[in-house]
Short mmCIF file of C-alpha atoms in Angstrom, two decimals:
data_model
loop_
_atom_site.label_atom_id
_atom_site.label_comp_id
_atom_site.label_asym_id
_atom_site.label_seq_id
_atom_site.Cartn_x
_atom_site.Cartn_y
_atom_site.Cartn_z
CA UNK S 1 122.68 67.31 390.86
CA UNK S 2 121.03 68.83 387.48
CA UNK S 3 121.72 72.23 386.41
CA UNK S 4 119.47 74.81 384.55
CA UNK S 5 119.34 78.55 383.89
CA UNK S 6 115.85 80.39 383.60
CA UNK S 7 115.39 83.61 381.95
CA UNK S 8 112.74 86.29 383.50
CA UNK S 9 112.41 84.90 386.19
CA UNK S 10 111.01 88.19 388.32
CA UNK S 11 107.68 87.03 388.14
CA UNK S 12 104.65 84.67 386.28
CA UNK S 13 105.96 81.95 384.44
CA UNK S 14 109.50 82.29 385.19
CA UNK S 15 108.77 82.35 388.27
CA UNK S 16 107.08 79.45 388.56
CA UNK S 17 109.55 77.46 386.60
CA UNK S 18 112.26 78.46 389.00
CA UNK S 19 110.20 77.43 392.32
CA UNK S 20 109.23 74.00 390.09
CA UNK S 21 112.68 73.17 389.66
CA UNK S 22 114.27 73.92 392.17
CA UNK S 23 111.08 71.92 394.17
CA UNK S 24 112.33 68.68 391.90
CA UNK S 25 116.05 69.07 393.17
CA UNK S 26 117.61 70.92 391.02
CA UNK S 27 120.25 73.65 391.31
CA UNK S 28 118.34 76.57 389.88
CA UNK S 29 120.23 79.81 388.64
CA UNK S 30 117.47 82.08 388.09
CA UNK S 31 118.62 85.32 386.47
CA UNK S 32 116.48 88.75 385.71
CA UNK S 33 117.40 92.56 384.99
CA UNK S 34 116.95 93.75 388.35
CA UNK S 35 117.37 91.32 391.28
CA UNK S 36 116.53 94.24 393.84
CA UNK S 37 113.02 93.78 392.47
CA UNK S 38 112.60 89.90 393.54
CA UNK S 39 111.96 90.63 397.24
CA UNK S 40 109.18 88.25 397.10
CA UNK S 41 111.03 85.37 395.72
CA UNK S 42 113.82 85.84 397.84
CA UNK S 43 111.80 85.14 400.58
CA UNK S 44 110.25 82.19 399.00
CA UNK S 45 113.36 80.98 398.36
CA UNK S 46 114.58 81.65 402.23
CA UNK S 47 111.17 79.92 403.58
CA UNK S 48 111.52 76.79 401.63
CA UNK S 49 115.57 76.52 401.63
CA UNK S 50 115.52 76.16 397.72
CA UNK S 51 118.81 75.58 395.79
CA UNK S 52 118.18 78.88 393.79
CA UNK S 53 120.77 81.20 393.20
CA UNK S 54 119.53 84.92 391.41
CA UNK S 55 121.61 86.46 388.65
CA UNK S 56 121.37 89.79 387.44
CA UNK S 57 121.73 89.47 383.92
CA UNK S 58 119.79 91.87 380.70
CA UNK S 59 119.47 89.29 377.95
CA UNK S 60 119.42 92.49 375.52
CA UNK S 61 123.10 93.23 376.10
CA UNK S 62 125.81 90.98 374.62
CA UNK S 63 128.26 91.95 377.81
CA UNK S 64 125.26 90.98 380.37
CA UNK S 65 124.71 88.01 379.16
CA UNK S 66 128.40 87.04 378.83
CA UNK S 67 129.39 87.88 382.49
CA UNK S 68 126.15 86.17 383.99
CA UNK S 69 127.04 82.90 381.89
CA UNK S 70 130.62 82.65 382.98
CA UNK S 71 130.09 83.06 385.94
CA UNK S 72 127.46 80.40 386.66
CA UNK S 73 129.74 77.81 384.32
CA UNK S 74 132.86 78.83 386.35
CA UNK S 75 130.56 77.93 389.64
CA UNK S 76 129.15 75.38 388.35
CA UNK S 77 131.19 73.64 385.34
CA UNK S 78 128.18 72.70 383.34
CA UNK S 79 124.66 73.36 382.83
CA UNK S 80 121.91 70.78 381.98
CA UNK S 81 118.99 72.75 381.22
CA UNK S 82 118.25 76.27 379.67
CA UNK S 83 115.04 77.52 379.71
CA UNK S 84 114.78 80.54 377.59
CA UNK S 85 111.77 82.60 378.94
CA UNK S 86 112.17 86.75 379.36
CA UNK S 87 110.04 88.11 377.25
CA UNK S 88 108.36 91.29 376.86
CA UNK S 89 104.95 92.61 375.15
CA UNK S 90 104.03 95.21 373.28
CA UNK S 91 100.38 96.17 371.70
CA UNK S 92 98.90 97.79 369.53
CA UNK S 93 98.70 99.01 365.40
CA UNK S 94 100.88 98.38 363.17
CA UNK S 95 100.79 102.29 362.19
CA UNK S 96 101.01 103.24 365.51
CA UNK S 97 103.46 101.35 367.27
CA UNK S 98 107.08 103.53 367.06
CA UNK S 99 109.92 101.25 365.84
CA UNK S 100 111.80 102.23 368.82
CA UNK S 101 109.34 99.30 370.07
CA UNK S 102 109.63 96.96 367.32
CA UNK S 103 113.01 96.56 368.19
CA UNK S 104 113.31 96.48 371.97
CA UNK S 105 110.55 93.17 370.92
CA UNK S 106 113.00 91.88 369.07
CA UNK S 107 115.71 92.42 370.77
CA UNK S 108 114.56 90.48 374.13
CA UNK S 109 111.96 88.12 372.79
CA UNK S 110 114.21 87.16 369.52
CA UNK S 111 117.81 88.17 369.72
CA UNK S 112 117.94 87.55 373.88
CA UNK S 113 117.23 83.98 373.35
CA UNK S 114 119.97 83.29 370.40
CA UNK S 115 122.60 85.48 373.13
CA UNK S 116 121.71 82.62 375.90
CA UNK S 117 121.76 79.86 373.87
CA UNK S 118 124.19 80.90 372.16
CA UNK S 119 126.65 81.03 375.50
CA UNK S 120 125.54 77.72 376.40
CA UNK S 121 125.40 75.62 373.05
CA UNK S 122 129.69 75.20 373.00
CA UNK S 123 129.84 73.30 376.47
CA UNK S 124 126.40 71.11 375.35
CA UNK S 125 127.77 70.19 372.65
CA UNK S 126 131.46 69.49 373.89
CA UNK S 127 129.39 66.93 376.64
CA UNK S 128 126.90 65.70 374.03
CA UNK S 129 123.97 66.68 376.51
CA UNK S 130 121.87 69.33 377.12
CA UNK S 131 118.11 70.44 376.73
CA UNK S 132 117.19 73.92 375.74
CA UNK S 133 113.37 74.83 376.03
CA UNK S 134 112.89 78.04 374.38
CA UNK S 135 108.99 79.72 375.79
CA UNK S 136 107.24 80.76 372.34
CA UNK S 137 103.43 81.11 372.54
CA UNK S 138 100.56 80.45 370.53
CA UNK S 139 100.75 83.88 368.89
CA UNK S 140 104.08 82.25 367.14
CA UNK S 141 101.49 80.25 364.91
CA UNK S 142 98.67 82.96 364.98
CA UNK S 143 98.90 86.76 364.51
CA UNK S 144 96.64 88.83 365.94
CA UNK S 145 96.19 92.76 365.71
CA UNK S 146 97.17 94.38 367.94
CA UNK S 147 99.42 92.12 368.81
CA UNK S 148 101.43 92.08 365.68
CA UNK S 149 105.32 93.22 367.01
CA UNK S 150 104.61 90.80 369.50
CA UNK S 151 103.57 88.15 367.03
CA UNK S 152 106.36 88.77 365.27
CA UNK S 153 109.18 87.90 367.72
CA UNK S 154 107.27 84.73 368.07
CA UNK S 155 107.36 84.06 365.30
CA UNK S 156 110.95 84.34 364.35
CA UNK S 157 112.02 82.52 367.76
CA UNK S 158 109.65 79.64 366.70
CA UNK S 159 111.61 79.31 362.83
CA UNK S 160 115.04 79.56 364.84
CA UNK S 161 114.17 76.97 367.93
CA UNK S 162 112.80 74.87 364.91
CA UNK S 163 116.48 75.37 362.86
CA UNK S 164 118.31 74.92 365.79
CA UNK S 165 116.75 71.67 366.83
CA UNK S 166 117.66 69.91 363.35
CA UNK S 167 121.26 71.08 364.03
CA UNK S 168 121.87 69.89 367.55
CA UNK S 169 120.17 66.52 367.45
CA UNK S 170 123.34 64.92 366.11
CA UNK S 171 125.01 65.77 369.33
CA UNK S 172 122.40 64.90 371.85
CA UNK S 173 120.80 68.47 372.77
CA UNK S 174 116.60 68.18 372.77
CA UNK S 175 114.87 71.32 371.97
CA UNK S 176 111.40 72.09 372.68
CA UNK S 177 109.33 75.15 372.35
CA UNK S 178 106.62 75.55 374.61
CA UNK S 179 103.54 77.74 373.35
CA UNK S 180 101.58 78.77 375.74
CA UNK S 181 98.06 80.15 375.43
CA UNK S 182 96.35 82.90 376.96
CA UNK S 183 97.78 82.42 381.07
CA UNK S 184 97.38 84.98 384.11
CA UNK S 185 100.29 86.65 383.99
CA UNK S 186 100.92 90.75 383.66
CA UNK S 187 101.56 90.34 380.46
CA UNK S 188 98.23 88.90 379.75
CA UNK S 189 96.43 91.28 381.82
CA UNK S 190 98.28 94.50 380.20
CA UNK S 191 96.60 93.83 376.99
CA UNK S 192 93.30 96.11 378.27
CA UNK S 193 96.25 98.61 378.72
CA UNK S 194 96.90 101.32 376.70
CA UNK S 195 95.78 104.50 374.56
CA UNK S 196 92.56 104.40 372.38
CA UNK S 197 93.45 103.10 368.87
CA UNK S 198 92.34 104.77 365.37
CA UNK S 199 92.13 101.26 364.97
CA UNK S 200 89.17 98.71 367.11
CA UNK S 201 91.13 95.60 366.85
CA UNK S 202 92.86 96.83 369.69
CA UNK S 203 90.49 97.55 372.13
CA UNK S 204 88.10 94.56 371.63
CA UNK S 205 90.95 92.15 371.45
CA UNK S 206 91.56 93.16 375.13
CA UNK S 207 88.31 92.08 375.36
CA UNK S 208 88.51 88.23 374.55
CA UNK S 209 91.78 88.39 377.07
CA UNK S 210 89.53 89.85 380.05
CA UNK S 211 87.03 87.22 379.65
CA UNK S 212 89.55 84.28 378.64
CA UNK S 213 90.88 85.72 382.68
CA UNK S 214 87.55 85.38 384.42
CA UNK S 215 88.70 81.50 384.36
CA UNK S 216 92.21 82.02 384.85
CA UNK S 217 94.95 79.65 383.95
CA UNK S 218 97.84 80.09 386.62
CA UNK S 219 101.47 80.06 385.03
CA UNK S 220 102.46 77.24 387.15
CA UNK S 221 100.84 75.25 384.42
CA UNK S 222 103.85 76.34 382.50
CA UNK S 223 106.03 76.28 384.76
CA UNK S 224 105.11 72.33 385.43
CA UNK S 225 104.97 71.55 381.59
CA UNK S 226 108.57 72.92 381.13
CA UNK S 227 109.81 70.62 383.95
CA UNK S 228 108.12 68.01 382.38
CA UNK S 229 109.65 68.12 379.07
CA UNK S 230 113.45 68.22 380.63
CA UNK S 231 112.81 65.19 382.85
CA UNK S 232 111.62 63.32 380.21
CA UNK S 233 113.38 61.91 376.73
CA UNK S 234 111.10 63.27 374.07
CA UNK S 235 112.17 64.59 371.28
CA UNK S 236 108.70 66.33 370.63
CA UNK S 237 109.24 69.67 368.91
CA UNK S 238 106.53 71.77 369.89
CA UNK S 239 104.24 71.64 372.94
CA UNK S 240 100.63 73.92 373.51
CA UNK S 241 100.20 74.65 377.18
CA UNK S 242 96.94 76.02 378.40
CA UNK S 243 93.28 74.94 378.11
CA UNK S 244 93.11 77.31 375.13
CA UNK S 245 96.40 76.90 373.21
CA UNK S 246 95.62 73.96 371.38
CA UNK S 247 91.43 74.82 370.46
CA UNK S 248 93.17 78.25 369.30
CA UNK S 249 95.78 76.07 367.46
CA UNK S 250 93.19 74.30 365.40
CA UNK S 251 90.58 76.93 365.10
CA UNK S 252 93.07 79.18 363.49
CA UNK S 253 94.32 75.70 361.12
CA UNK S 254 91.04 75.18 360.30
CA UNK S 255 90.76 78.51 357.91
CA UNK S 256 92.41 79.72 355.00
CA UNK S 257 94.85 82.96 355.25
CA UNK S 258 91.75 85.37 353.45
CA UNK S 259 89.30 83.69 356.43
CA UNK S 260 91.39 84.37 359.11
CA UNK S 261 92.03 88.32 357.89
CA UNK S 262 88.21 88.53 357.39
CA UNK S 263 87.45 87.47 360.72
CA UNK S 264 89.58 89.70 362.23
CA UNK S 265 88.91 92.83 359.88
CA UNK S 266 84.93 92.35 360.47
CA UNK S 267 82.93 94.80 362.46
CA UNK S 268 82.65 95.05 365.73
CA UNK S 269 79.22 93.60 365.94
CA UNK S 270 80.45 90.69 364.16
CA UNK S 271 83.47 90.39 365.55
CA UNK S 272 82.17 90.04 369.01
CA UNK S 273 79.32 87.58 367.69
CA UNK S 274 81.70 85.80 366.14
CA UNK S 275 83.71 85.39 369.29
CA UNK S 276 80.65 84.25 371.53
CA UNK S 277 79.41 81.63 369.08
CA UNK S 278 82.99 80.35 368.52
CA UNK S 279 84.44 80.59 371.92
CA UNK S 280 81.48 81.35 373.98
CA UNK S 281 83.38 84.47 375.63
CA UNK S 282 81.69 87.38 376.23
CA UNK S 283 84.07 90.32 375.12
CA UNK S 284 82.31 92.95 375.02
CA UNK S 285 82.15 93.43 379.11
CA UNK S 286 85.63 94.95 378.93
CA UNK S 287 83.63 97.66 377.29
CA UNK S 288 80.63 97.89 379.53
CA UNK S 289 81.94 100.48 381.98
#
């Protein structure tokens, strides 16, 4: 029986990965910072006799992430699959933001992934197998205000998934990063979250993510791409998931670097003009009440 490890799995898209696997016949160890929390997958879990085992294990601490590993390789001997997915999200300006919060971004999105991979990579490469499928997202090729820590952390995990693919090929390990675009998850729907901004990027960017979620795109989308990838034999790099992610891709390809800052640093008039002709979203109605 295959093997893999999710990350975040307390809810949206690791969720969803966990339940997809598992559904597929896998042995799923499905690990999180506070199992007491997962009532609802639990049950899930019970009511469909899944092979899922939950982990309680921080991906920001070195010793958490040790003891969860050894224990699931001393249960198991070997793992087939790691899907690196916790995340967390974090909005707003640049001037704003308190680096306190820069660096708990980091330090999951970034530094949480090389921890697990990290663990895992010895024994992958000792059995010349393995598949590690790192969950980037779109805004690791685009940066939007206020979404710039965020950004950021995507950015760096997308440079080191791409590094680390070139040097574990040799030894038979795939590596994929999947991007997704905008999904209904919390995450998504905490961007309309927050205190006013000196700053309007913020608050009408919310905007394009409430109407993007009047047509929702459910994270089992995700969840069913990432499956995909480590049943098949690709060696495809990167992989856009969502009916956005890809348009987004493009549209954002399709300008030069002063372009893409003068879109974003337009008025608010023309920013939300620009957003209906281009996208044909309406976000202003986040602002309507």
């Amino acid at each position: 029986m295959k093997s893999v490890i999710i990350t975040g799995t307390s809810k949206g898209i690791g969720l969803e990965t966990a339940l997809a696997f598992a559904r597929a016949g896998y042995k799923v160890f499905a690990t999180m910072r506070n199992p007491d929390k997962a009532a609802d997958f639990k049950q899930k879990i019970k009511d469909e006799s899944l092979n899922i085992s939950i982990s309680a294990m921080d991906v920001d601490s070195d010793e958490s992430v040790k003891q969860c590993m050894d224990a699931i390789l001393q249960e198991n001997g070997s793992i087939d699959v790691l899907v690196n997915n916790a995340g967390i999200e974090c909005h707003g300006s640049i001037e704003e933001i308190p680096m306190a919060d820069f660096k708990a971004v980091m330090e999951t999105n970034y530094f949480g992934v090389l921890r697990c991979t990290k663990a895992l990579l010895p024994l992958m490469r000792e059995h010349k197998n393995g598949c590690i499928i790192n969950v980037t997202s779109i805004a690791g090729k685009i940066a939007n205000t206020p979404l710039g820590a965020y950004a950021a952390s995507k950015h760096a995990l997308e440079a080191v998934t791409e590094s680390l693919a070139q040097e574990v090929k040799p030894h038979n390990i795939r590596v994929a990063m999947v991007q997704p675009g905008i999904i209904n998850t919390q995450m998504a729907n905490d961007i309309g979250t927050g205190k006013d901004s000196i700053y309007p990027q913020s608050k009408r960017f919310a905007g394009l993510f409430a109407a993007s979620l009047k047509t929702p795109t459910h994270p089992s989308m995700v969840a069913e791409k990432i499956l995909e990838i480590a049943e098949s034999n690709s060696w495809q790099l990167r992989y856009p998931v969502g009916p956005d992610a890809l348009p987004f891709l493009q549209w954002r390809a399709s300008m030069t670097d002063e372009e893409y800052v003068d879109w974003n640093a337009a008025t608010d008039e023309d920013w939300y003009n620009a957003v209906q002709n281009t996208f044909g979203l309406n976000a202003r109605q986040v602002n309507a009440d």
